[in-house]
PDB file of C-alpha atoms and ligand atoms in Angstrom:
ATOM      1  CA  MET B  44       6.371  13.934   8.845  1.00 96.00           C
ATOM      2  CA  LYS B  45       6.805  10.956   6.762  1.00 98.00           C
ATOM      3  CA  ILE B  46       4.666   8.146   5.094  1.00 98.00           C
ATOM      4  CA  LEU B  47       5.913   4.763   4.168  1.00 98.00           C
ATOM      5  CA  ILE B  48       4.392   3.066   1.100  1.00 98.00           C
ATOM      6  CA  ILE B  49       4.742  -0.575   1.089  1.00 99.00           C
ATOM      7  CA  ASN B  50       4.179  -2.676  -2.109  1.00 98.00           C
ATOM      8  CA  GLY B  51       4.017  -6.500  -1.839  1.00 98.00           C
ATOM      9  CA  PRO B  52       4.593  -9.272  -4.530  1.00 98.00           C
ATOM     10  CA  ASN B  53       4.471  -8.523  -8.437  1.00 97.00           C
ATOM     11  CA  LEU B  54       3.886  -4.852  -7.832  1.00 97.00           C
ATOM     12  CA  ASN B  55       7.603  -4.280  -8.828  1.00 96.00           C
ATOM     13  CA  LEU B  56       6.159  -4.943 -12.513  1.00 94.00           C
ATOM     14  CA  LEU B  57       3.777  -2.143 -12.323  1.00 96.00           C
ATOM     15  CA  GLY B  58       3.568  -0.505 -15.845  1.00 93.00           C
ATOM     16  CA  THR B  59       4.137  -4.049 -17.723  1.00 93.00           C
ATOM     17  CA  ARG B  60       2.275  -6.124 -15.694  1.00 91.00           C
ATOM     18  CA  GLU B  61      -1.343  -6.855 -17.168  1.00 92.00           C
ATOM     19  CA  PRO B  62      -1.823  -3.055 -18.082  1.00 93.00           C
ATOM     20  CA  GLY B  63      -5.525  -3.705 -18.647  1.00 91.00           C
ATOM     21  CA  ILE B  64      -5.969  -4.134 -14.889  1.00 93.00           C
ATOM     22  CA  TYR B  65      -3.161  -2.028 -13.481  1.00 94.00           C
ATOM     23  CA  GLY B  66      -2.569   0.524 -16.073  1.00 91.00           C
ATOM     24  CA  ASN B  67       0.678   1.410 -17.919  1.00 93.00           C
ATOM     25  CA  ARG B  68       2.364   3.821 -15.123  1.00 95.00           C
ATOM     26  CA  SER B  69       5.392   2.598 -13.315  1.00 95.00           C
ATOM     27  CA  MET B  70       5.559   3.113  -9.569  1.00 97.00           C
ATOM     28  CA  GLU B  71       8.792   5.195 -10.039  1.00 96.00           C
ATOM     29  CA  ASN B  72       6.428   7.575 -12.143  1.00 96.00           C
ATOM     30  CA  CYS B  73       3.567   7.670  -9.435  1.00 97.00           C
ATOM     31  CA  LEU B  74       6.157   8.236  -6.652  1.00 98.00           C
ATOM     32  CA  ASP B  75       7.488  11.287  -8.462  1.00 98.00           C
ATOM     33  CA  THR B  76       4.111  12.649  -8.882  1.00 98.00           C
ATOM     34  CA  LEU B  77       3.321  11.985  -5.260  1.00 98.00           C
ATOM     35  CA  ARG B  78       6.662  13.527  -3.896  1.00 98.00           C
ATOM     36  CA  SER B  79       6.170  16.675  -6.293  1.00 98.00           C
ATOM     37  CA  ARG B  80       2.531  17.120  -4.968  1.00 98.00           C
ATOM     38  CA  TYR B  81       3.419  16.609  -1.004  1.00 98.00           C
ATOM     39  CA  PRO B  82       6.849  18.419  -0.819  1.00 97.00           C
ATOM     40  CA  GLU B  83       6.444  18.587   2.957  1.00 96.00           C
ATOM     41  CA  THR B  84       5.976  14.934   3.469  1.00 98.00           C
ATOM     42  CA  GLY B  85       8.800  12.549   3.187  1.00 98.00           C
ATOM     43  CA  ILE B  86       7.312   9.715   1.217  1.00 98.00           C
ATOM     44  CA  GLU B  87       9.406   6.567   1.397  1.00 98.00           C
ATOM     45  CA  TYR B  88       8.885   3.539  -0.678  1.00 98.00           C
ATOM     46  CA  PHE B  89       9.728  -0.139  -0.130  1.00 98.00           C
ATOM     47  CA  GLN B  90       8.682  -3.075  -2.327  1.00 98.00           C
ATOM     48  CA  SER B  91       9.156  -6.777  -1.739  1.00 98.00           C
ATOM     49  CA  ASN B  92       8.087 -10.051  -3.094  1.00 98.00           C
ATOM     50  CA  HIS B  93       8.640 -11.868   0.265  1.00 98.00           C
ATOM     51  CA  GLU B  94       6.158 -11.739   3.249  1.00 98.00           C
ATOM     52  CA  GLY B  95       8.669 -11.887   5.911  1.00 98.00           C
ATOM     53  CA  GLU B  96      10.562  -8.819   4.575  1.00 98.00           C
ATOM     54  CA  ILE B  97       7.129  -7.166   4.448  1.00 99.00           C
ATOM     55  CA  ILE B  98       6.642  -7.949   7.959  1.00 98.00           C
ATOM     56  CA  ASP B  99      10.206  -6.969   8.989  1.00 98.00           C
ATOM     57  CA  ARG B 100       9.386  -3.635   7.522  1.00 98.00           C
ATOM     58  CA  LEU B 101       6.265  -3.222   9.289  1.00 98.00           C
ATOM     59  CA  HIS B 102       7.960  -3.838  12.471  1.00 98.00           C
ATOM     60  CA  ALA B 103      11.036  -1.527  11.609  1.00 98.00           C
ATOM     61  CA  THR B 104       8.695   1.594  11.097  1.00 98.00           C
ATOM     62  CA  GLY B 105       5.509   0.826  12.801  1.00 98.00           C
ATOM     63  CA  PHE B 106       6.645   2.108  16.287  1.00 98.00           C
ATOM     64  CA  ASN B 107       8.519   5.115  14.734  1.00 98.00           C
ATOM     65  CA  ASP B 108       6.315   8.597  15.523  1.00 97.00           C
ATOM     66  CA  GLY B 109       8.358  10.448  12.779  1.00 98.00           C
ATOM     67  CA  TYR B 110       5.836   8.768  10.559  1.00 98.00           C
ATOM     68  CA  LEU B 111       2.100   9.701   9.909  1.00 98.00           C
ATOM     69  CA  GLY B 112       1.310   6.005   8.906  1.00 98.00           C
ATOM     70  CA  ILE B 113       2.062   3.491   6.195  1.00 99.00           C
ATOM     71  CA  VAL B 114       0.251   2.905   3.232  1.00 99.00           C
ATOM     72  CA  LEU B 115       0.114  -0.826   2.193  1.00 99.00           C
ATOM     73  CA  ASN B 116      -0.655  -2.533  -0.819  1.00 98.00           C
ATOM     74  CA  ALA B 117       0.074  -6.321   0.130  1.00 98.00           C
ATOM     75  CA  GLY B 118      -0.818  -7.652  -3.294  1.00 98.00           C
ATOM     76  CA  ALA B 119      -2.023 -11.098  -3.270  1.00 98.00           C
ATOM     77  CA  TYR B 120      -0.832 -11.555   0.394  1.00 98.00           C
ATOM     78  CA  THR B 121      -3.860  -9.223   1.204  1.00 98.00           C
ATOM     79  CA  HIS B 122      -6.012 -12.496   0.731  1.00 98.00           C
ATOM     80  CA  THR B 123      -3.978 -14.991   2.571  1.00 98.00           C
ATOM     81  CA  SER B 124      -1.534 -13.314   5.032  1.00 98.00           C
ATOM     82  CA  LEU B 125      -2.702 -13.768   8.795  1.00 98.00           C
ATOM     83  CA  ALA B 126       1.120 -12.883   9.580  1.00 98.00           C
ATOM     84  CA  ILE B 127       0.832  -9.626   7.843  1.00 98.00           C
ATOM     85  CA  ALA B 128      -2.399  -9.032   9.647  1.00 98.00           C
ATOM     86  CA  ASP B 129      -0.849  -9.769  13.015  1.00 98.00           C
ATOM     87  CA  ALA B 130       2.080  -7.702  12.170  1.00 99.00           C
ATOM     88  CA  ILE B 131      -0.398  -4.579  11.392  1.00 99.00           C
ATOM     89  CA  SER B 132      -2.147  -5.359  14.728  1.00 98.00           C
ATOM     90  CA  ALA B 133       1.210  -5.266  16.549  1.00 98.00           C
ATOM     91  CA  ILE B 134       2.481  -1.875  15.588  1.00 98.00           C
ATOM     92  CA  SER B 135       1.377   1.414  16.708  1.00 98.00           C
ATOM     93  CA  LEU B 136       1.070   3.263  13.439  1.00 98.00           C
ATOM     94  CA  PRO B 137      -2.073   3.376  11.425  1.00 98.00           C
ATOM     95  CA  VAL B 138      -1.959   1.417   8.055  1.00 98.00           C
ATOM     96  CA  ILE B 139      -4.214   2.185   5.223  1.00 98.00           C
ATOM     97  CA  GLU B 140      -4.986  -0.789   2.810  1.00 98.00           C
ATOM     98  CA  VAL B 141      -4.762   0.103  -0.787  1.00 98.00           C
ATOM     99  CA  HIS B 142      -5.706  -1.667  -3.991  1.00 98.00           C
ATOM    100  CA  ILE B 143      -5.003  -0.307  -7.464  1.00 98.00           C
ATOM    101  CA  SER B 144      -7.810  -2.302  -8.959  1.00 98.00           C
ATOM    102  CA  ASN B 145     -11.414  -2.650  -7.513  1.00 98.00           C
ATOM    103  CA  VAL B 146     -10.847  -6.298  -5.924  1.00 98.00           C
ATOM    104  CA  HIS B 147     -14.657  -6.632  -5.202  1.00 97.00           C
ATOM    105  CA  SER B 148     -15.265  -6.492  -9.067  1.00 97.00           C
ATOM    106  CA  ARG B 149     -12.715  -9.319  -9.697  1.00 97.00           C
ATOM    107  CA  GLU B 150     -12.686 -13.122  -8.962  1.00 96.00           C
ATOM    108  CA  GLU B 151     -14.254 -13.931  -5.531  1.00 97.00           C
ATOM    109  CA  ILE B 152     -11.008 -15.155  -4.046  1.00 96.00           C
ATOM    110  CA  ARG B 153      -9.918 -11.243  -4.005  1.00 97.00           C
ATOM    111  CA  HIS B 154     -13.208 -10.224  -2.197  1.00 97.00           C
ATOM    112  CA  ARG B 155     -11.764 -11.434   0.969  1.00 98.00           C
ATOM    113  CA  SER B 156      -9.093  -9.427   2.926  1.00 98.00           C
ATOM    114  CA  MET B 157      -7.223 -10.839   5.635  1.00 98.00           C
ATOM    115  CA  ILE B 158      -5.973  -7.493   6.624  1.00 98.00           C
ATOM    116  CA  SER B 159      -8.841  -4.920   6.258  1.00 98.00           C
ATOM    117  CA  GLY B 160     -10.147  -5.351   9.774  1.00 98.00           C
ATOM    118  CA  VAL B 161      -6.823  -4.314  11.250  1.00 98.00           C
ATOM    119  CA  CYS B 162      -6.463  -1.424   9.045  1.00 98.00           C
ATOM    120  CA  ARG B 163      -7.337   2.217   9.349  1.00 98.00           C
ATOM    121  CA  GLY B 164      -9.254   1.794   6.299  1.00 98.00           C
ATOM    122  CA  VAL B 165      -9.388   0.613   2.612  1.00 98.00           C
ATOM    123  CA  ILE B 166      -9.064   2.365  -0.455  1.00 98.00           C
ATOM    124  CA  ALA B 167      -9.481   0.081  -3.998  1.00 98.00           C
ATOM    125  CA  GLY B 168     -10.227   0.684  -7.433  1.00 98.00           C
ATOM    126  CA  PHE B 169      -8.741   4.109  -8.270  1.00 97.00           C
ATOM    127  CA  GLY B 170      -5.718   3.046 -10.361  1.00 96.00           C
ATOM    128  CA  LEU B 171      -2.449   4.470  -9.121  1.00 97.00           C
ATOM    129  CA  ASP B 172      -4.602   7.297  -7.660  1.00 97.00           C
ATOM    130  CA  SER B 173      -5.409   4.980  -4.797  1.00 98.00           C
ATOM    131  CA  TYR B 174      -2.043   5.706  -3.335  1.00 98.00           C
ATOM    132  CA  ARG B 175      -2.682   9.496  -3.202  1.00 98.00           C
ATOM    133  CA  LEU B 176      -6.064   8.964  -1.711  1.00 98.00           C
ATOM    134  CA  ALA B 177      -4.499   6.925   0.912  1.00 98.00           C
ATOM    135  CA  ILE B 178      -2.005   9.685   1.707  1.00 98.00           C
ATOM    136  CA  GLU B 179      -4.831  12.087   1.876  1.00 98.00           C
ATOM    137  CA  ALA B 180      -6.280   9.927   4.399  1.00 98.00           C
ATOM    138  CA  LEU B 181      -3.224   9.906   6.674  1.00 98.00           C
ATOM    139  CA  LEU B 182      -2.429  13.742   6.390  1.00 98.00           C
ATOM    140  CA  PRO B 183      -3.796  15.936   9.338  1.00 93.00           C
ATOM    141  CA  GLN B 184      -7.319  17.498   8.232  1.00 86.00           C
ATOM    142  CA  LYS B 185      -7.156  21.113   7.313  1.00 75.00           C
TER     143      LYS B 185
HETATM  144  C1  DQA Z 363      -3.716  -5.872  -5.915  1.00 50.54           C
HETATM  145  C2  DQA Z 363      -5.071  -6.731  -6.064  1.00 50.54           C
HETATM  146  C3  DQA Z 363      -4.658  -7.927  -5.534  1.00 50.54           C
HETATM  147  O1  DQA Z 363      -5.681  -9.076  -5.490  1.00 50.54           O
HETATM  148  C4  DQA Z 363      -3.641  -8.491  -6.405  1.00 50.54           C
HETATM  149  O2  DQA Z 363      -3.222 -10.066  -6.137  1.00 50.54           O
HETATM  150  C5  DQA Z 363      -2.473  -7.727  -6.635  1.00 50.54           C
HETATM  151  C6  DQA Z 363      -2.822  -6.304  -6.763  1.00 50.54           C
HETATM  152  C7  DQA Z 363      -4.236  -4.320  -6.373  1.00 50.54           C
HETATM  153  O3  DQA Z 363      -3.494  -3.602  -6.238  1.00 50.54           O
HETATM  154  O4  DQA Z 363      -5.194  -4.100  -7.100  1.00 50.54           O
HETATM  155  O5  DQA Z 363      -1.328  -7.995  -6.769  1.00 50.54           O
HETATM  156  O6  DQA Z 363      -3.369  -5.637  -4.507  1.00 50.54           O
END
């Protein structure tokens, strides 16, 4: 089975972007670690800085029962995008909302999520390990 990880805007800069908040590991490094930890699971990755491309990818994968679910870090669109929330509602796969930082300990504008209510659950604040925790949440329980 497969899992799709989607990263939204500015997350292509992980490793160099605000390392005090997001750390200094790149997403490629995180993906290498995840793929060697979960060799049986096909971990696909998509990143876009464009809201519509994120929605298109949710639609393209969201009805495919070859996937366990989608791990989504929508970046700043988390706080603004009713369109991404509607796309998550429209698809059949479960979506886990992920944040690297603890958005609740940051500026008030980051406390509100447009997508939490339509996601299976939310993981925030564990650095890049948040992605592993979201994968664990999608894998069948042993
Ligand atoms: C983020 C938190 C968002 O508030 C921010 O806009 C991001 C990254 C995180 O992973 O901590 O781009 O989603």
